[in-house]
Coordinates of C-alpha atoms and ligand atoms in Angstrom, one line a residue:
P1 CA -22.2 2.5 21.2
A2 CA -22.1 2.6 17.3
A3 CA -21.6 6.4 18.3
R4 CA -18.8 6.3 21.0
P5 CA -16.2 4.1 19.4
L6 CA -13.7 5.0 20.9
A7 CA -15.1 4.7 24.6
G8 CA -12.7 3.6 26.9
R9 CA -9.3 4.5 24.7
H10 CA -6.4 6.8 25.5
V11 CA -5.3 9.1 22.8
L12 CA -2.5 11.6 23.3
V13 CA -2.3 14.3 20.7
T14 CA 0.3 17.0 20.3
A15 CA -0.5 20.5 18.8
G16 CA 0.8 23.4 18.0
P17 CA 4.2 24.8 18.0
T18 CA 7.1 24.9 20.6
H19 CA 9.2 27.9 21.4
E20 CA 12.7 27.7 22.2
A21 CA 14.2 30.4 24.3
I22 CA 17.3 32.5 23.6
D23 CA 16.6 34.3 26.7
P24 CA 14.3 35.9 28.7
V25 CA 12.6 37.7 26.1
R26 CA 13.3 35.9 22.5
Y27 CA 12.5 32.5 21.4
I28 CA 12.9 30.4 17.8
A29 CA 9.4 29.0 16.8
N30 CA 7.8 27.3 13.9
R31 CA 4.7 28.8 12.2
S32 CA 1.4 27.2 13.7
S33 CA -1.9 28.1 14.9
G34 CA -2.8 24.7 16.7
R35 CA -5.8 24.4 14.6
Q36 CA -5.6 21.2 12.7
G37 CA -4.3 19.7 16.1
Y38 CA -7.1 21.0 18.5
A39 CA -9.6 19.9 15.9
I40 CA -8.1 16.3 16.0
A41 CA -8.3 16.3 19.8
G42 CA -12.2 17.5 19.7
A43 CA -12.9 15.0 17.0
L44 CA -11.5 12.2 18.7
A45 CA -12.9 13.5 22.3
K46 CA -16.6 13.4 20.5
L47 CA -16.4 9.6 19.5
G48 CA -15.6 9.2 23.4
A49 CA -11.9 8.8 23.4
R50 CA -10.0 10.1 26.3
V51 CA -7.7 12.5 25.3
T52 CA -4.4 13.8 26.4
L53 CA -3.7 17.2 24.1
V54 CA 0.0 18.1 24.9
S55 CA 0.1 21.9 23.5
G56 CA 2.7 24.6 22.9
P57 CA 1.8 28.2 22.9
T58 CA -1.1 28.9 21.2
T59 CA -4.4 31.1 21.4
L60 CA -7.0 28.3 21.0
E61 CA -9.4 27.4 23.4
T62 CA -9.2 23.7 24.7
P63 CA -12.3 21.3 22.9
P64 CA -15.0 20.5 25.2
G65 CA -14.0 16.9 26.9
V66 CA -10.3 17.1 26.4
S67 CA -7.2 17.3 28.7
R68 CA -4.5 20.0 27.8
V69 CA -1.4 20.2 29.2
D70 CA 0.6 23.4 28.3
V71 CA 4.6 23.6 27.5
E72 CA 6.6 25.7 26.0
S73 CA 9.7 24.1 24.4
A74 CA 10.4 20.3 22.9
R75 CA 12.3 19.1 25.5
E76 CA 8.9 19.7 28.0
M77 CA 6.7 18.8 25.2
A78 CA 9.0 15.3 25.1
D79 CA 8.7 15.0 28.9
A80 CA 4.5 15.7 28.6
V81 CA 4.4 12.6 26.4
D82 CA 6.5 10.5 28.3
A83 CA 3.9 11.7 31.4
A84 CA 0.7 10.8 29.4
L85 CA 1.8 7.1 28.5
P86 CA 0.4 4.8 27.9
A87 CA -1.7 5.7 25.0
D88 CA -3.8 3.4 22.3
A89 CA -2.9 5.9 20.2
A90 CA -0.9 9.0 19.4
V91 CA -1.4 11.7 17.0
M92 CA 1.9 14.0 16.7
V93 CA 0.5 17.1 14.9
A94 CA 3.0 19.5 17.0
A95 CA 5.3 21.3 15.0
V96 CA 8.1 21.2 16.8
A97 CA 11.0 23.3 16.5
D98 CA 14.2 21.0 15.3
W99 CA 16.8 23.1 17.0
R100 CA 16.6 24.8 20.6
V101 CA 19.5 27.5 21.8
E102 CA 21.9 27.1 24.8
A103 CA 19.2 30.1 26.7
A104 CA 21.2 32.9 28.4
P105 CA 19.6 33.6 31.8
L106 CA 19.9 37.2 31.1
K107 CA 18.8 39.5 28.7
R108 CA 21.0 39.0 25.4
A109 CA 22.8 42.6 24.6
K110 CA 22.0 43.5 21.0
A111 CA 26.2 44.2 20.8
D112 CA 26.5 40.8 22.5
M113 CA 24.6 38.9 20.3
G114 CA 26.6 38.2 17.6
D115 CA 26.1 37.3 14.5
R116 CA 25.5 33.6 14.9
L117 CA 23.6 31.4 17.4
E118 CA 24.6 28.4 18.8
L119 CA 21.7 25.9 18.0
V120 CA 21.7 22.1 19.5
P121 CA 18.9 19.8 18.1
N122 CA 16.2 18.7 19.4
P123 CA 14.7 15.4 20.4
D124 CA 12.6 13.8 17.8
I125 CA 9.5 13.3 20.2
L126 CA 7.3 10.9 16.9
A127 CA 11.0 9.0 16.4
R128 CA 11.3 8.4 20.0
L129 CA 8.1 7.1 20.1
G130 CA 8.2 5.2 17.4
H131 CA 11.3 3.2 18.5
S132 CA 9.9 2.8 22.1
P133 CA 8.8 -0.5 23.8
R134 CA 5.7 1.9 25.0
R135 CA 4.6 3.2 21.5
P136 CA 0.9 3.5 20.9
R137 CA -0.7 0.3 18.9
L138 CA -1.6 3.2 16.7
L139 CA 1.1 5.6 16.0
I140 CA 0.3 9.1 13.4
G141 CA 2.7 11.8 12.2
F142 CA 2.4 14.8 10.3
A143 CA 4.6 16.5 7.4
A144 CA 4.1 19.8 6.4
E145 CA 6.0 19.8 3.0
T146 CA 6.4 22.8 0.1
H147 CA 7.6 20.0 -2.2
D148 CA 8.2 16.5 -2.9
V149 CA 4.9 16.2 -0.3
L150 CA 4.6 11.9 -1.0
A151 CA 8.1 10.6 -0.9
H152 CA 9.4 13.2 1.9
A153 CA 6.3 11.6 3.5
A154 CA 7.3 8.3 2.9
G155 CA 10.5 8.3 4.4
K156 CA 9.5 10.2 7.4
R157 CA 6.5 7.1 7.8
A158 CA 9.5 4.7 7.5
R159 CA 12.6 6.8 9.2
K160 CA 10.2 7.8 12.2
G161 CA 8.7 4.3 12.7
A162 CA 4.9 5.8 12.3
D163 CA 1.8 3.8 10.8
W164 CA 0.7 6.8 9.2
I165 CA 1.7 10.2 7.9
V166 CA -0.7 12.7 7.4
A167 CA 1.0 15.1 4.1
N168 CA -0.1 18.2 3.4
D169 CA 1.4 20.3 1.1
V170 CA 2.2 24.3 2.8
S171 CA 3.4 25.7 -0.2
G172 CA 0.2 27.5 0.0
D173 CA -2.3 29.1 2.2
V174 CA -2.4 26.1 5.0
M175 CA -0.9 27.8 7.3
G176 CA -3.0 29.7 10.3
G177 CA -5.6 29.1 7.6
T178 CA -9.0 27.1 7.8
A179 CA -8.5 24.5 5.0
N180 CA -6.4 22.0 4.5
A181 CA -5.9 19.2 1.7
I182 CA -3.9 16.0 2.9
H183 CA -2.9 12.8 1.7
L184 CA -3.0 10.0 4.0
V185 CA 0.1 7.5 3.6
T186 CA -0.3 4.1 5.1
E187 CA 1.2 0.6 4.8
H188 CA -1.2 0.6 2.2
G189 CA -0.6 3.5 -0.1
V190 CA -1.6 7.0 -0.6
E191 CA -5.0 8.2 -0.4
S192 CA -5.4 12.2 -1.4
W193 CA -8.3 13.7 -0.2
E194 CA -10.0 17.0 -1.1
R195 CA -9.2 20.1 0.2
M196 CA -12.0 20.6 3.6
D197 CA -12.1 22.5 6.3
K198 CA -9.4 21.5 9.0
D199 CA -12.4 20.8 11.1
L200 CA -13.5 18.2 8.8
V201 CA -10.2 16.6 8.3
A202 CA -10.3 16.2 12.0
E203 CA -13.4 14.5 11.8
R204 CA -12.5 12.1 9.3
L205 CA -9.6 11.4 10.5
A206 CA -10.8 10.5 13.8
E207 CA -13.1 8.3 12.5
R208 CA -9.9 6.4 10.6
I209 CA -7.8 6.1 14.2
A210 CA -11.7 4.7 15.0
H211 CA -11.5 1.9 12.6
G212 CA -7.5 1.5 13.3
L213 CA -8.2 0.3 17.0
A214 CA -11.4 -1.5 16.3
Ligands
C5P1 O1 10.6 16.0 10.5 P1 9.7 16.8 10.8 O2 9.5 17.8 11.8 O3 8.8 17.4 9.1 O4 8.5 15.7 11.2 C1 7.1 15.9 11.2 C2 6.5 15.1 12.0 O5 7.4 14.5 13.4 C3 5.4 15.6 12.9 O6 4.3 14.7 13.3 C4 6.3 16.2 14.3 O7 4.7 16.5 15.4 C5 6.7 15.1 15.1 N1 8.5 15.8 15.2 C6 8.2 15.7 16.4 N2 9.3 15.8 17.1 C7 10.2 16.6 16.3 C8 10.0 17.3 15.1 C9 8.7 16.8 14.4 O8 7.5 14.8 17.1 N3 11.4 16.9 17.3

């Protein structure tokens, strides 16, 4: 049992970018490989959790033991998250696009594009979950920042109703890379982890989640 401390628990993970269609051939998106989220989903499954991975478009293989739901847009991701509840814990790693475009059903001609896109705000999936009656007992968000990492992370933790924020400085080569240096922001303060492989970040975080749910 010590090796499978998450047996009987359901953990929801979001990962990857979302794609917001402009028309059938164009989209806007955030830069995200999905690697960190997939690694976390796999590490949680190894500890015995039932894992639902709600994934935006990526080129990654589903980790063993993980059940994956593919989505494209933020609104599809929000619906898939709702459909996957209830969960004991949720780890929101996805780089969700903050805005969508009123998508055109036919490809827009370049001449008709003009120089502006009308942007509509997307739902904040983490914040909605943080303030929902169906909130998982342990709710974890991510914060990719280029500056004032800790101040922004603490603000996000409060605003979004998360228990923990995993903050990282993406001003270097983290995006798409295999290593990550994170700060874990909890109710007790900040823990800065040394730079390590994303798989190791995932393992350590999964262990912390197991402790948090014990
Ligand atoms: O506000 P920001 O995008 O920096 O917040 C990042 C955190 O919020 C991540 O955990 C991300 O998955 C989540 N998020 C979300 N829905 C959004 C925007 C962000 O779940 N629309």
